Amino acid sequence: MAKVRIYQLAKELGMENKELMELLDTMGVEYKSHASTLDEETAAAVKEIVAEQKGLEEKKKAEEARAALPKRPPVVTIMGHVDHGKTTLLDYLRHSRIAEREAGGITQHVGAFTVETPQGKIVFIDTPGHEAFTTIRERGARVADIAVIVIAADDGIMPQTKEAIAHAKAAGVPMIFAINKIDLPRADVDKVMQDLMKEGFVPEAYGGDAIVVPISAKTGENVDELLDMILLVAEMEDLRADPEAEPRGVILESKRDKQAGVLVTLLVQEGTFRVGDYLVAGDVWGKIRAMIDPDGKQVKEAPPGTAVQVLGFRDLPEAGTAVEWVPDEVAAKHIAEERQEERKAREQEEAERRKVKSMADLL
Ligand code: GTP
Ligand code: MG
């Protein structure tokens, strides 16, 4: 770039001459009038500064736009070792009796529930503690805003506690530790605190910043305190979503029901899904025939931060898959078919590779 006159550069950058001259003043560049020429180096420096300012402005605008959005409920995933009391805690919160209804009292899937508190809604996601369900725990951590790690005070930190912590860490999700079963005579809260320190989490009571709340999911002792902590962390996270944006969410679970057909639990993350909407999850499409909220009530709309059961998927979408809104059936089918073909091609390629490899192994 050769020399350039101030008014030329101002035009190029979409600025007023006066604006550019003010910038040159702050840069300590001398000039006579807007017709003065700037050397190559100065012009390049000006461009850089203007680009930087624009970036900052855009960032500020984006932040302002976000701050104007309504708040959404936090999504809290309950994680921890098998039988440490995750489902019992949610039961207590919902005043229901889910733990007793489960096969052998073991949670096998991701359940989602909404709990109303005086300070607003909280979406809770239950996860299984059994070692067989690693992927479900991982998925649970990924969709969470906050992870509550439940540790039984009579058992301490166990393998799946460590795994849960690792998942939450990997997902960059803030953790709250709930030391459960403090009603038991053999409960040893201090030992769990020591265990936590060994894992690198220093409880607030010991001068650190790990949030630890001793509770009894059975008697409800201190559960309110746990809720307060959840709401506090949620407040700091400043969770917002646009209910008018193009809807998107994630599949928490999907199963086939003899009567209802394909039943899908969907967590809405942005926008509002409505009955009649078309959606695509991976290579499966659907039209929302009905939506049922966690209390079993039919709803017509699902805004951000709600978990609903959706009827209307044509097939079983895989849990953890992102859900997109699409305008109509043609688009829904088109996208799903495209992805089915892509998947088939991938699978075929993989099979070919394996065949070639096994032939090579034979030679
Ligand atoms: P998985 O889903 O299989 O990982 O287990 P979970 O963590 O959901 O445990 P669950 O809530 O099913 O509780 C396991 C057992 O511990 C049940 O018998 C509960 O009644 C009992 N339990 C849970 N919380 C408490 C508690 O605070 N105090 C006492 N005494 N028992 C509890
Ligand atoms: Mg459970």
Short mmCIF file of C-alpha atoms and ligand atoms in Angstrom, two decimals:
data_model
loop_
_atom_site.label_atom_id
_atom_site.label_comp_id
_atom_site.label_asym_id
_atom_site.label_seq_id
_atom_site.Cartn_x
_atom_site.Cartn_y
_atom_site.Cartn_z
CA MET A 1 0.00 0.00 0.00
CA ALA A 2 1.34 3.33 -0.99
CA LYS A 3 0.82 6.67 0.71
CA VAL A 4 -2.78 7.63 1.30
CA ARG A 5 -4.56 10.88 2.04
CA ILE A 6 -6.52 11.17 5.29
CA TYR A 7 -9.87 11.67 3.54
CA GLN A 8 -9.17 8.63 1.35
CA LEU A 9 -8.40 6.40 4.32
CA ALA A 10 -11.43 7.74 6.22
CA LYS A 11 -13.63 6.79 3.29
CA GLU A 12 -12.05 3.36 3.04
CA LEU A 13 -12.69 2.73 6.74
CA GLY A 14 -16.22 4.16 6.64
CA MET A 15 -15.30 6.97 9.07
CA GLU A 16 -15.83 10.72 9.14
CA ASN A 17 -12.65 12.75 8.42
CA LYS A 18 -13.03 14.33 11.83
CA GLU A 19 -13.19 10.94 13.55
CA LEU A 20 -10.02 9.78 11.84
CA MET A 21 -8.22 13.02 12.63
CA GLU A 22 -9.13 12.62 16.30
CA LEU A 23 -7.69 9.14 16.23
CA LEU A 24 -4.50 10.46 14.61
CA ASP A 25 -4.28 13.08 17.37
CA THR A 26 -4.42 10.42 20.06
CA MET A 27 -1.78 8.49 18.13
CA GLY A 28 0.42 11.59 18.07
CA VAL A 29 0.48 11.73 14.27
CA GLU A 30 1.01 15.17 12.80
CA TYR A 31 -0.94 16.44 9.78
CA LYS A 32 -2.06 19.72 8.27
CA SER A 33 -5.51 18.96 6.99
CA HIS A 34 -7.65 16.06 5.89
CA ALA A 35 -5.78 16.21 2.60
CA SER A 36 -2.45 15.42 4.25
CA THR A 37 -0.86 12.13 3.28
CA LEU A 38 -0.06 9.37 5.74
CA ASP A 39 2.83 7.01 5.23
CA GLU A 40 2.25 3.31 4.77
CA GLU A 41 3.15 2.39 8.33
CA THR A 42 0.80 4.94 9.91
CA ALA A 43 -2.07 3.90 7.65
CA ALA A 44 -1.54 0.25 8.62
CA ALA A 45 -1.49 1.16 12.32
CA VAL A 46 -4.71 3.14 11.94
CA LYS A 47 -6.38 0.19 10.25
CA GLU A 48 -5.33 -2.13 13.01
CA ILE A 49 -6.66 0.15 15.74
CA VAL A 50 -9.97 0.65 13.94
CA ALA A 51 -10.39 -3.11 13.48
CA GLU A 52 -9.72 -3.63 17.17
CA GLN A 53 -12.23 -0.95 18.18
CA LYS A 54 -14.85 -2.52 15.92
CA GLY A 55 -14.24 -5.92 17.50
CA LEU A 56 -14.66 -4.48 20.99
CA GLU A 57 -17.82 -2.66 19.98
CA GLU A 58 -19.31 -5.80 18.51
CA LYS A 59 -18.42 -7.76 21.60
CA LYS A 60 -20.04 -5.12 23.78
CA LYS A 61 -23.14 -5.15 21.61
CA ALA A 62 -23.36 -8.95 21.82
CA GLU A 63 -23.00 -8.76 25.60
CA GLU A 64 -25.68 -6.10 25.83
CA ALA A 65 -28.00 -8.15 23.66
CA ARG A 66 -27.45 -11.16 25.90
CA ALA A 67 -28.04 -9.17 29.08
CA ALA A 68 -31.39 -8.08 27.66
CA LEU A 69 -32.51 -11.69 27.21
CA PRO A 70 -34.71 -13.27 29.84
CA LYS A 71 -33.15 -15.57 32.41
CA ARG A 72 -33.67 -19.28 32.05
CA PRO A 73 -33.78 -21.99 34.70
CA PRO A 74 -30.49 -23.72 35.51
CA VAL A 75 -30.06 -27.32 34.37
CA VAL A 76 -28.63 -29.26 37.29
CA THR A 77 -27.31 -32.78 36.84
CA ILE A 78 -27.21 -35.05 39.88
CA MET A 79 -24.25 -37.39 39.70
CA GLY A 80 -22.39 -39.78 41.95
CA HIS A 81 -21.66 -43.36 42.92
CA VAL A 82 -24.33 -46.05 42.86
CA ASP A 83 -26.77 -45.96 45.82
CA HIS A 84 -25.38 -42.73 47.23
CA GLY A 85 -28.88 -41.26 47.16
CA LYS A 86 -29.27 -39.25 43.93
CA THR A 87 -32.78 -40.38 43.12
CA THR A 88 -33.85 -40.14 46.76
CA LEU A 89 -32.70 -36.52 46.78
CA LEU A 90 -34.77 -35.76 43.70
CA ASP A 91 -37.67 -37.65 45.24
CA TYR A 92 -37.48 -35.49 48.26
CA LEU A 93 -37.40 -32.40 46.10
CA ARG A 94 -40.39 -33.53 44.12
CA HIS A 95 -42.11 -35.17 47.09
CA SER A 96 -42.57 -38.22 44.93
CA ARG A 97 -41.48 -41.78 45.26
CA ILE A 98 -39.52 -42.58 42.13
CA ALA A 99 -36.71 -44.55 43.81
CA GLU A 100 -39.16 -47.17 44.99
CA ARG A 101 -40.67 -47.64 41.56
CA GLU A 102 -37.39 -48.25 39.75
CA ALA A 103 -36.26 -51.75 38.84
CA GLY A 104 -34.21 -52.83 41.84
CA GLY A 105 -33.93 -49.20 42.93
CA ILE A 106 -31.23 -48.58 40.31
CA THR A 107 -31.55 -45.64 37.98
CA GLN A 108 -31.08 -46.80 34.40
CA HIS A 109 -31.73 -43.71 32.38
CA VAL A 110 -31.63 -39.97 32.51
CA GLY A 111 -34.79 -38.66 34.07
CA ALA A 112 -35.57 -34.96 34.08
CA PHE A 113 -37.67 -33.08 36.58
CA THR A 114 -38.51 -29.49 37.25
CA VAL A 115 -38.55 -28.22 40.80
CA GLU A 116 -40.25 -24.94 41.68
CA THR A 117 -38.55 -22.86 44.34
CA PRO A 118 -39.59 -19.44 45.61
CA GLN A 119 -36.66 -18.03 43.58
CA GLY A 120 -37.62 -19.79 40.37
CA LYS A 121 -37.50 -23.08 38.56
CA ILE A 122 -34.63 -25.55 38.56
CA VAL A 123 -34.37 -28.37 36.02
CA PHE A 124 -32.91 -31.48 37.59
CA ILE A 125 -31.48 -34.37 35.65
CA ASP A 126 -30.99 -37.68 37.43
CA THR A 127 -28.20 -39.96 36.25
CA PRO A 128 -27.40 -43.55 37.17
CA GLY A 129 -24.46 -44.33 39.44
CA HIS A 130 -23.95 -47.90 38.27
CA GLU A 131 -20.59 -48.35 36.58
CA ALA A 132 -22.22 -49.67 33.40
CA PHE A 133 -23.69 -46.28 32.53
CA THR A 134 -20.63 -44.13 31.81
CA THR A 135 -21.98 -42.61 28.59
CA ILE A 136 -25.22 -41.57 30.28
CA ARG A 137 -23.26 -39.82 33.01
CA GLU A 138 -21.08 -38.13 30.43
CA ARG A 139 -24.16 -36.91 28.56
CA GLY A 140 -25.71 -35.70 31.79
CA ALA A 141 -22.62 -33.66 32.59
CA ARG A 142 -22.49 -32.19 29.11
CA VAL A 143 -25.97 -30.64 29.20
CA ALA A 144 -25.58 -29.39 32.77
CA ASP A 145 -25.07 -25.83 33.96
CA ILE A 146 -24.25 -27.15 37.41
CA ALA A 147 -23.33 -30.65 38.60
CA VAL A 148 -24.33 -31.79 42.07
CA ILE A 149 -21.99 -34.59 43.11
CA VAL A 150 -23.74 -36.73 45.72
CA ILE A 151 -21.41 -38.55 48.12
CA ALA A 152 -22.80 -40.86 50.81
CA ALA A 153 -21.32 -39.94 54.18
CA ASP A 154 -21.11 -43.61 55.21
CA ASP A 155 -19.23 -44.62 52.05
CA GLY A 156 -17.08 -41.66 50.96
CA ILE A 157 -15.61 -40.99 47.53
CA MET A 158 -15.96 -44.11 45.37
CA PRO A 159 -14.94 -44.93 41.76
CA GLN A 160 -18.06 -43.47 40.13
CA THR A 161 -17.79 -40.38 42.33
CA LYS A 162 -14.37 -39.81 40.79
CA GLU A 163 -15.76 -40.53 37.35
CA ALA A 164 -18.59 -38.06 37.86
CA ILE A 165 -16.12 -35.38 38.97
CA ALA A 166 -14.02 -36.09 35.88
CA HIS A 167 -17.04 -35.74 33.59
CA ALA A 168 -18.08 -32.45 35.18
CA LYS A 169 -14.53 -31.15 34.95
CA ALA A 170 -14.22 -32.18 31.30
CA ALA A 171 -17.48 -30.42 30.52
CA GLY A 172 -16.33 -27.29 32.38
CA VAL A 173 -19.36 -27.41 34.67
CA PRO A 174 -19.22 -25.94 38.20
CA MET A 175 -19.69 -28.54 40.93
CA ILE A 176 -21.52 -28.58 44.23
CA PHE A 177 -20.78 -31.46 46.57
CA ALA A 178 -23.69 -32.87 48.56
CA ILE A 179 -22.55 -35.14 51.39
CA ASN A 180 -25.63 -37.31 51.82
CA LYS A 181 -27.06 -39.67 54.45
CA ILE A 182 -25.90 -37.56 57.40
CA ASP A 183 -28.85 -39.03 59.34
CA LEU A 184 -27.03 -42.37 59.54
CA PRO A 185 -25.16 -43.01 62.79
CA ARG A 186 -22.08 -44.12 60.88
CA ALA A 187 -22.04 -41.00 58.71
CA ASP A 188 -18.60 -39.38 58.73
CA VAL A 189 -18.78 -35.96 57.09
CA ASP A 190 -15.22 -35.06 58.06
CA LYS A 191 -13.83 -38.11 56.33
CA VAL A 192 -15.63 -37.15 53.10
CA MET A 193 -14.19 -33.63 53.43
CA GLN A 194 -10.72 -35.19 53.75
CA ASP A 195 -11.44 -37.36 50.71
CA LEU A 196 -12.44 -34.25 48.77
CA MET A 197 -9.23 -32.48 49.70
CA LYS A 198 -7.28 -35.47 48.40
CA GLU A 199 -9.08 -34.91 45.10
CA GLY A 200 -8.00 -31.27 45.16
CA PHE A 201 -11.23 -29.70 46.41
CA VAL A 202 -10.83 -27.68 49.58
CA PRO A 203 -14.26 -27.12 51.22
CA GLU A 204 -15.27 -23.58 52.16
CA ALA A 205 -15.38 -24.71 55.79
CA TYR A 206 -11.64 -25.38 55.49
CA GLY A 207 -10.88 -22.09 53.82
CA GLY A 208 -11.17 -23.29 50.22
CA ASP A 209 -13.71 -22.55 47.54
CA ALA A 210 -15.34 -25.94 47.03
CA ILE A 211 -19.05 -25.74 47.87
CA VAL A 212 -19.94 -28.65 50.16
CA VAL A 213 -23.36 -29.16 51.73
CA PRO A 214 -24.02 -32.02 54.15
CA ILE A 215 -27.59 -33.26 53.65
CA SER A 216 -30.00 -36.06 54.28
CA ALA A 217 -32.06 -36.85 51.21
CA LYS A 218 -34.20 -39.05 53.42
CA THR A 219 -35.13 -36.58 56.16
CA GLY A 220 -34.65 -33.50 54.02
CA GLU A 221 -32.18 -31.99 56.47
CA ASN A 222 -30.23 -29.13 54.84
CA VAL A 223 -31.77 -29.77 51.42
CA ASP A 224 -32.98 -26.16 51.39
CA GLU A 225 -29.39 -25.07 51.91
CA LEU A 226 -28.37 -27.16 48.92
CA LEU A 227 -31.08 -25.48 46.82
CA ASP A 228 -29.81 -22.08 47.96
CA MET A 229 -26.30 -22.98 46.85
CA ILE A 230 -27.60 -24.17 43.47
CA LEU A 231 -29.49 -20.91 42.97
CA LEU A 232 -26.44 -18.92 44.06
CA VAL A 233 -24.16 -20.64 41.55
CA ALA A 234 -26.86 -20.28 38.88
CA GLU A 235 -27.06 -16.56 39.62
CA MET A 236 -23.32 -16.23 39.13
CA GLU A 237 -23.52 -18.13 35.85
CA ASP A 238 -26.12 -15.61 34.65
CA LEU A 239 -27.98 -18.10 32.50
CA ARG A 240 -30.03 -16.58 29.75
CA ALA A 241 -31.72 -17.79 26.60
CA ASP A 242 -33.80 -16.29 23.85
CA PRO A 243 -37.33 -17.77 23.78
CA GLU A 244 -37.84 -16.24 20.32
CA ALA A 245 -34.68 -17.68 18.78
CA GLU A 246 -34.74 -20.66 16.45
CA PRO A 247 -35.44 -23.55 18.82
CA ARG A 248 -32.76 -26.06 19.64
CA GLY A 249 -32.26 -28.66 22.31
CA VAL A 250 -30.79 -32.03 23.11
CA ILE A 251 -32.21 -35.54 23.47
CA LEU A 252 -31.92 -36.75 27.06
CA GLU A 253 -33.43 -40.16 26.42
CA SER A 254 -35.51 -42.03 23.90
CA LYS A 255 -37.44 -45.24 24.16
CA ARG A 256 -40.14 -47.18 22.43
CA ASP A 257 -43.40 -47.52 24.29
CA LYS A 258 -45.86 -50.22 23.25
CA GLN A 259 -48.78 -47.81 23.32
CA ALA A 260 -47.34 -44.36 22.71
CA GLY A 261 -44.66 -45.36 20.19
CA VAL A 262 -41.40 -43.44 20.26
CA LEU A 263 -41.07 -41.40 23.47
CA VAL A 264 -38.33 -38.83 23.61
CA THR A 265 -37.23 -36.63 26.50
CA LEU A 266 -36.03 -33.34 25.10
CA LEU A 267 -34.24 -30.56 26.92
CA VAL A 268 -34.98 -27.20 25.32
CA GLN A 269 -31.88 -25.01 25.31
CA GLU A 270 -32.87 -22.10 23.10
CA GLY A 271 -36.09 -20.87 21.51
CA THR A 272 -39.52 -22.38 22.07
CA PHE A 273 -40.72 -25.69 20.67
CA ARG A 274 -44.43 -25.86 19.90
CA VAL A 275 -46.87 -28.65 19.14
CA GLY A 276 -46.93 -29.01 15.35
CA ASP A 277 -43.26 -28.07 14.92
CA TYR A 278 -41.02 -30.20 12.75
CA LEU A 279 -37.69 -31.25 14.16
CA VAL A 280 -34.62 -33.25 13.29
CA ALA A 281 -32.29 -35.08 15.66
CA GLY A 282 -29.34 -36.59 13.86
CA ASP A 283 -30.87 -38.67 11.06
CA VAL A 284 -34.30 -38.95 12.67
CA TRP A 285 -37.11 -36.50 12.03
CA GLY A 286 -40.43 -35.91 13.66
CA LYS A 287 -43.41 -33.64 14.04
CA ILE A 288 -44.37 -32.77 17.59
CA ARG A 289 -47.77 -34.40 18.15
CA ALA A 290 -47.83 -33.76 21.88
CA MET A 291 -45.54 -32.62 24.67
CA ILE A 292 -45.78 -33.67 28.29
CA ASP A 293 -44.05 -31.77 31.08
CA PRO A 294 -42.28 -33.51 33.99
CA ASP A 295 -45.49 -33.38 36.04
CA GLY A 296 -47.33 -35.38 33.38
CA LYS A 297 -49.25 -32.38 32.11
CA GLN A 298 -49.75 -31.80 28.38
CA VAL A 299 -48.20 -28.55 27.22
CA LYS A 300 -48.41 -26.72 23.90
CA GLU A 301 -45.11 -24.86 24.28
CA ALA A 302 -41.70 -25.67 25.73
CA PRO A 303 -39.50 -22.59 26.36
CA PRO A 304 -35.74 -22.68 27.09
CA GLY A 305 -34.78 -24.59 30.20
CA THR A 306 -37.65 -27.05 30.11
CA ALA A 307 -37.48 -30.79 29.76
CA VAL A 308 -40.46 -32.34 28.01
CA GLN A 309 -41.46 -35.69 26.71
CA VAL A 310 -42.14 -35.42 22.99
CA LEU A 311 -44.41 -37.64 20.94
CA GLY A 312 -43.96 -37.63 17.21
CA PHE A 313 -40.45 -38.78 16.34
CA ARG A 314 -40.47 -41.27 13.46
CA ASP A 315 -37.69 -43.36 14.93
CA LEU A 316 -35.49 -43.55 18.04
CA PRO A 317 -33.04 -40.63 18.06
CA GLU A 318 -29.88 -41.31 19.99
CA ALA A 319 -29.65 -39.75 23.43
CA GLY A 320 -27.23 -36.84 23.50
CA THR A 321 -28.08 -35.81 19.93
CA ALA A 322 -28.75 -32.16 19.19
CA VAL A 323 -32.32 -31.34 18.16
CA GLU A 324 -32.95 -28.73 15.50
CA TRP A 325 -36.13 -27.01 14.49
CA VAL A 326 -36.94 -27.18 10.78
CA PRO A 327 -39.63 -25.23 8.92
CA ASP A 328 -41.59 -28.06 7.34
CA GLU A 329 -41.89 -31.75 6.53
CA VAL A 330 -39.97 -31.47 3.26
CA ALA A 331 -36.96 -29.98 5.06
CA ALA A 332 -37.23 -32.47 7.91
CA LYS A 333 -37.28 -35.48 5.56
CA HIS A 334 -34.58 -34.03 3.33
CA ILE A 335 -32.13 -33.43 6.18
CA ALA A 336 -32.83 -36.79 7.84
CA GLU A 337 -32.42 -38.68 4.55
CA GLU A 338 -29.23 -36.83 3.73
CA ARG A 339 -27.79 -37.81 7.06
CA GLN A 340 -28.97 -41.41 6.74
CA GLU A 341 -27.14 -41.63 3.43
CA GLU A 342 -24.03 -40.07 4.92
CA ARG A 343 -24.14 -42.56 7.74
CA LYS A 344 -24.62 -45.50 5.37
CA ALA A 345 -21.68 -44.32 3.28
CA ARG A 346 -19.55 -44.04 6.40
CA GLU A 347 -20.54 -47.49 7.57
CA GLN A 348 -19.85 -48.99 4.16
CA GLU A 349 -16.44 -47.35 4.02
CA GLU A 350 -15.67 -48.67 7.48
CA ALA A 351 -16.74 -52.20 6.45
CA GLU A 352 -14.55 -52.00 3.34
CA ARG A 353 -11.60 -50.91 5.43
CA ARG A 354 -12.12 -53.79 7.79
CA LYS A 355 -12.36 -56.24 4.89
CA VAL A 356 -9.15 -54.98 3.35
CA LYS A 357 -7.44 -55.12 6.70
CA SER A 358 -8.53 -58.70 7.43
CA MET A 359 -7.35 -59.71 3.94
CA ALA A 360 -4.03 -58.04 4.56
CA ASP A 361 -3.80 -59.83 7.88
CA LEU A 362 -4.31 -63.15 6.07
CA LEU A 363 -1.47 -62.55 3.63
P1 GTP B 1 -28.34 -45.26 41.52
O1 GTP B 1 -29.39 -44.55 40.75
O2 GTP B 1 -28.47 -46.72 41.41
O3 GTP B 1 -26.98 -44.80 41.22
O4 GTP B 1 -28.57 -44.93 43.08
P2 GTP B 1 -28.98 -43.55 43.73
O5 GTP B 1 -27.77 -42.74 43.95
O6 GTP B 1 -30.07 -42.93 42.96
O7 GTP B 1 -29.48 -44.02 45.16
P3 GTP B 1 -30.99 -44.08 45.69
O8 GTP B 1 -31.58 -42.74 45.78
O9 GTP B 1 -31.71 -45.11 44.90
O10 GTP B 1 -30.73 -44.54 47.18
C1 GTP B 1 -30.05 -45.74 47.51
C2 GTP B 1 -30.45 -46.17 48.90
O11 GTP B 1 -29.98 -45.23 49.86
C3 GTP B 1 -31.97 -46.25 49.11
O12 GTP B 1 -32.26 -47.35 49.92
C4 GTP B 1 -32.29 -44.96 49.84
O13 GTP B 1 -33.43 -45.07 50.67
C5 GTP B 1 -31.03 -44.75 50.66
N1 GTP B 1 -30.80 -43.33 50.97
C6 GTP B 1 -30.69 -42.32 50.08
N2 GTP B 1 -30.48 -41.16 50.72
C7 GTP B 1 -30.47 -41.43 52.03
C8 GTP B 1 -30.28 -40.64 53.21
O14 GTP B 1 -30.10 -39.42 53.18
N3 GTP B 1 -30.29 -41.29 54.39
C9 GTP B 1 -30.50 -42.63 54.48
N4 GTP B 1 -30.51 -43.17 55.69
N5 GTP B 1 -30.68 -43.40 53.41
C10 GTP B 1 -30.66 -42.82 52.19
MG MG B 2 -30.85 -43.35 41.17
#
